[in-house]
């Protein structure tokens, strides 16, 4: 798709009630790294993966960059498990969205953009994380919580249980990555 065609795409508009339904499913619920979340499209037909970019206190807006990414999408799964690097995943589609939300109750607007329109700081983030996949970032966050509890000599049962539960569900995937 040519850049001019992307600009002809329709803006997405979420009501306040729709936008507050943004969620952080696994592996984004406890990850070290970029803040990512999911938001269903305004008509409910698909899901977008949104990456936080900036908080602009001067104009009261939060900016995210979004890509259409249903939970069962093979490309999304490849990204989440490190079979695809950050930059490759976030730039594999012709149309992305710059999504702005107000601090205050109000709508959110997703403006269609090309990958060439992504700010340099967003591209740097993609390159910084490279092939460090989201499930690995969550594993590291859980391991860090356990280490901190151990160093602080606090109750380690909860962080240990969280880490063990995570690894019992996904440990085989990490072993495959190491092979």
Tab-separated table of C-alpha atoms in Angstrom:
chain	number	residue	atom	x	y	z
A	1	UNK	CA	0.000	0.000	0.000
A	2	UNK	CA	1.369	3.417	-0.913
A	3	UNK	CA	1.676	6.083	1.803
A	4	UNK	CA	-1.056	8.122	0.119
A	5	UNK	CA	-3.380	5.109	0.363
A	6	UNK	CA	-2.636	4.756	4.079
A	7	UNK	CA	-3.645	8.358	4.636
A	8	UNK	CA	-7.010	7.547	3.037
A	9	UNK	CA	-7.684	4.886	5.670
A	10	UNK	CA	-10.353	5.772	8.175
A	11	UNK	CA	-9.396	7.059	11.598
A	12	UNK	CA	-10.514	4.837	14.440
A	13	UNK	CA	-12.522	6.449	17.233
A	14	UNK	CA	-13.100	4.807	20.581
A	15	UNK	CA	-15.568	6.139	23.109
A	16	UNK	CA	-14.315	6.637	26.639
A	17	UNK	CA	-16.233	3.508	27.701
A	18	UNK	CA	-14.495	1.486	24.964
A	19	UNK	CA	-10.992	2.806	25.596
A	20	UNK	CA	-11.003	2.129	29.336
A	21	UNK	CA	-11.404	-1.543	28.423
A	22	UNK	CA	-7.740	-1.594	27.354
A	23	UNK	CA	-6.102	-4.593	28.993
A	24	UNK	CA	-2.648	-6.056	29.585
A	25	UNK	CA	-2.973	-9.797	28.989
A	26	UNK	CA	-0.131	-12.229	29.439
A	27	UNK	CA	2.741	-11.720	28.717
A	28	UNK	CA	2.241	-7.949	29.045
A	29	UNK	CA	0.851	-8.063	32.568
A	30	UNK	CA	4.262	-8.281	34.280
A	31	UNK	CA	6.897	-7.540	31.663
A	32	UNK	CA	10.109	-5.575	31.905
A	33	UNK	CA	10.288	-3.353	28.866
A	34	UNK	CA	7.832	-1.373	26.770
A	35	UNK	CA	4.308	-1.050	28.136
A	36	UNK	CA	2.028	-3.012	25.816
A	37	UNK	CA	-1.698	-3.562	25.952
A	38	UNK	CA	-4.663	-4.721	23.940
A	39	UNK	CA	-7.678	-2.768	22.840
A	40	UNK	CA	-10.529	-4.074	20.746
A	41	UNK	CA	-11.402	-2.087	17.659
A	42	UNK	CA	-14.284	0.353	18.094
A	43	UNK	CA	-16.632	-2.008	16.234
A	44	UNK	CA	-15.354	-5.062	18.141
A	45	UNK	CA	-14.257	-6.870	14.974
A	46	UNK	CA	-10.552	-7.149	15.803
A	47	UNK	CA	-7.941	-6.412	18.443
A	48	UNK	CA	-5.024	-4.003	18.413
A	49	UNK	CA	-1.758	-4.376	20.260
A	50	UNK	CA	-0.759	-0.936	21.539
A	51	UNK	CA	2.684	0.178	22.673
A	52	UNK	CA	2.944	3.184	24.963
A	53	UNK	CA	5.088	5.948	23.509
A	54	UNK	CA	4.736	9.138	25.498
A	55	UNK	CA	2.847	11.128	28.039
A	56	UNK	CA	2.462	14.767	27.063
A	57	UNK	CA	1.477	16.726	30.152
A	58	UNK	CA	1.287	20.014	28.217
A	59	UNK	CA	-1.685	18.918	26.126
A	60	UNK	CA	-3.004	16.184	28.444
A	61	UNK	CA	-2.533	13.359	25.943
A	62	UNK	CA	-1.051	9.878	26.012
A	63	UNK	CA	0.268	8.453	22.738
A	64	UNK	CA	0.391	4.785	21.764
A	65	UNK	CA	1.294	3.071	18.509
A	66	UNK	CA	-0.949	0.219	17.502
A	67	UNK	CA	-0.991	-2.712	15.137
A	68	UNK	CA	-3.918	-4.956	14.332
A	69	UNK	CA	-3.123	-8.122	16.279
A	70	UNK	CA	-5.871	-10.577	17.222
A	71	UNK	CA	-4.854	-12.961	20.039
A	72	UNK	CA	-4.794	-15.991	17.730
A	73	UNK	CA	-2.778	-14.304	14.967
A	74	UNK	CA	0.275	-16.446	14.032
A	75	UNK	CA	2.383	-13.304	13.484
A	76	UNK	CA	1.552	-12.028	16.969
A	77	UNK	CA	2.372	-15.412	18.477
A	78	UNK	CA	5.675	-15.471	16.553
A	79	UNK	CA	6.516	-12.035	17.970
A	80	UNK	CA	5.530	-12.950	21.527
A	81	UNK	CA	7.717	-16.071	21.430
A	82	UNK	CA	10.766	-14.545	19.747
A	83	UNK	CA	10.402	-16.026	16.303
A	84	UNK	CA	10.157	-12.477	15.005
A	85	UNK	CA	12.077	-9.435	16.211
A	86	UNK	CA	10.324	-6.320	17.498
A	87	UNK	CA	11.064	-4.152	14.475
A	88	UNK	CA	10.082	-6.868	12.005
A	89	UNK	CA	6.793	-7.453	13.767
A	90	UNK	CA	5.788	-3.833	14.227
A	91	UNK	CA	6.669	-2.918	10.641
A	92	UNK	CA	5.263	-5.939	8.789
A	93	UNK	CA	1.912	-4.271	8.058
A	94	UNK	CA	1.260	-1.368	5.731
A	95	UNK	CA	-0.979	0.432	8.218
A	96	UNK	CA	-0.281	1.174	11.862
A	97	UNK	CA	-2.163	3.590	14.097
A	98	UNK	CA	-1.011	6.472	16.231
A	99	UNK	CA	-3.544	6.380	19.056
A	100	UNK	CA	-4.010	9.399	21.299
A	101	UNK	CA	-5.988	9.361	24.525
A	102	UNK	CA	-6.766	12.149	26.942
A	103	UNK	CA	-5.788	11.988	30.618
A	104	UNK	CA	-9.371	12.921	31.377
A	105	UNK	CA	-12.434	10.934	30.475
A	106	UNK	CA	-12.809	11.243	26.748
A	107	UNK	CA	-12.497	9.380	23.477
A	108	UNK	CA	-9.374	7.934	21.860
A	109	UNK	CA	-8.478	8.483	18.213
A	110	UNK	CA	-6.339	6.208	16.064
A	111	UNK	CA	-4.826	7.960	13.063
A	112	UNK	CA	-3.549	5.608	10.303
A	113	UNK	CA	0.161	5.930	9.612
A	114	UNK	CA	2.850	4.132	7.614
A	115	UNK	CA	5.898	2.547	9.203
A	116	UNK	CA	7.896	5.482	7.804
A	117	UNK	CA	5.785	7.745	10.066
A	118	UNK	CA	6.941	5.994	13.247
A	119	UNK	CA	9.029	8.321	15.412
A	120	UNK	CA	12.748	7.590	15.736
A	121	UNK	CA	12.376	6.864	19.471
A	122	UNK	CA	9.848	4.102	18.715
A	123	UNK	CA	12.187	2.522	16.157
A	124	UNK	CA	15.024	2.755	18.732
A	125	UNK	CA	12.826	0.886	21.221
A	126	UNK	CA	12.202	-1.863	18.668
A	127	UNK	CA	15.921	-2.155	18.008
A	128	UNK	CA	16.796	-2.058	21.698
A	129	UNK	CA	14.614	-5.070	22.423
A	130	UNK	CA	15.480	-6.819	19.136
A	131	UNK	CA	14.828	-10.509	19.671
A	132	UNK	CA	14.135	-10.278	23.424
A	133	UNK	CA	10.631	-11.612	23.187
A	134	UNK	CA	7.697	-10.553	25.397
A	135	UNK	CA	7.396	-13.892	27.215
A	136	UNK	CA	11.101	-13.678	28.093
A	137	UNK	CA	10.546	-10.150	29.414
A	138	UNK	CA	7.783	-11.484	31.656
A	139	UNK	CA	9.978	-14.383	32.824
A	140	UNK	CA	12.695	-11.874	33.734
A	141	UNK	CA	10.202	-9.692	35.630
A	142	UNK	CA	9.001	-12.673	37.664
A	143	UNK	CA	12.583	-13.775	38.370
A	144	UNK	CA	13.461	-10.216	39.441
A	145	UNK	CA	10.483	-10.117	41.842
A	146	UNK	CA	11.708	-13.353	43.397
A	147	UNK	CA	15.284	-12.062	43.647
A	148	UNK	CA	14.141	-8.792	45.261
A	149	UNK	CA	12.031	-10.675	47.823
A	150	UNK	CA	15.026	-12.877	48.614
A	151	UNK	CA	17.410	-9.918	48.969
A	152	UNK	CA	14.931	-8.021	51.144
A	153	UNK	CA	14.419	-11.120	53.234
A	154	UNK	CA	10.651	-10.870	52.777
A	155	UNK	CA	8.146	-13.616	52.136
A	156	UNK	CA	9.230	-15.301	48.907
A	157	UNK	CA	6.304	-17.738	48.680
A	158	UNK	CA	4.136	-15.575	46.414
A	159	UNK	CA	6.849	-14.554	43.907
A	160	UNK	CA	8.186	-18.136	43.935
A	161	UNK	CA	4.706	-19.501	43.229
A	162	UNK	CA	4.130	-16.973	40.416
A	163	UNK	CA	7.443	-17.898	38.801
A	164	UNK	CA	6.806	-21.634	39.190
A	165	UNK	CA	3.285	-21.346	37.770
A	166	UNK	CA	4.575	-19.399	34.781
A	167	UNK	CA	7.368	-21.881	34.123
A	168	UNK	CA	5.069	-24.882	34.545
A	169	UNK	CA	2.870	-23.456	31.802
A	170	UNK	CA	5.605	-22.195	29.480
A	171	UNK	CA	8.939	-23.662	30.551
A	172	UNK	CA	8.933	-26.074	27.612
A	173	UNK	CA	8.804	-23.091	25.245
A	174	UNK	CA	11.934	-21.618	26.830
A	175	UNK	CA	13.771	-24.937	26.538
A	176	UNK	CA	12.926	-24.981	22.831
A	177	UNK	CA	14.375	-21.451	22.500
A	178	UNK	CA	17.625	-22.569	24.135
A	179	UNK	CA	18.032	-25.661	21.946
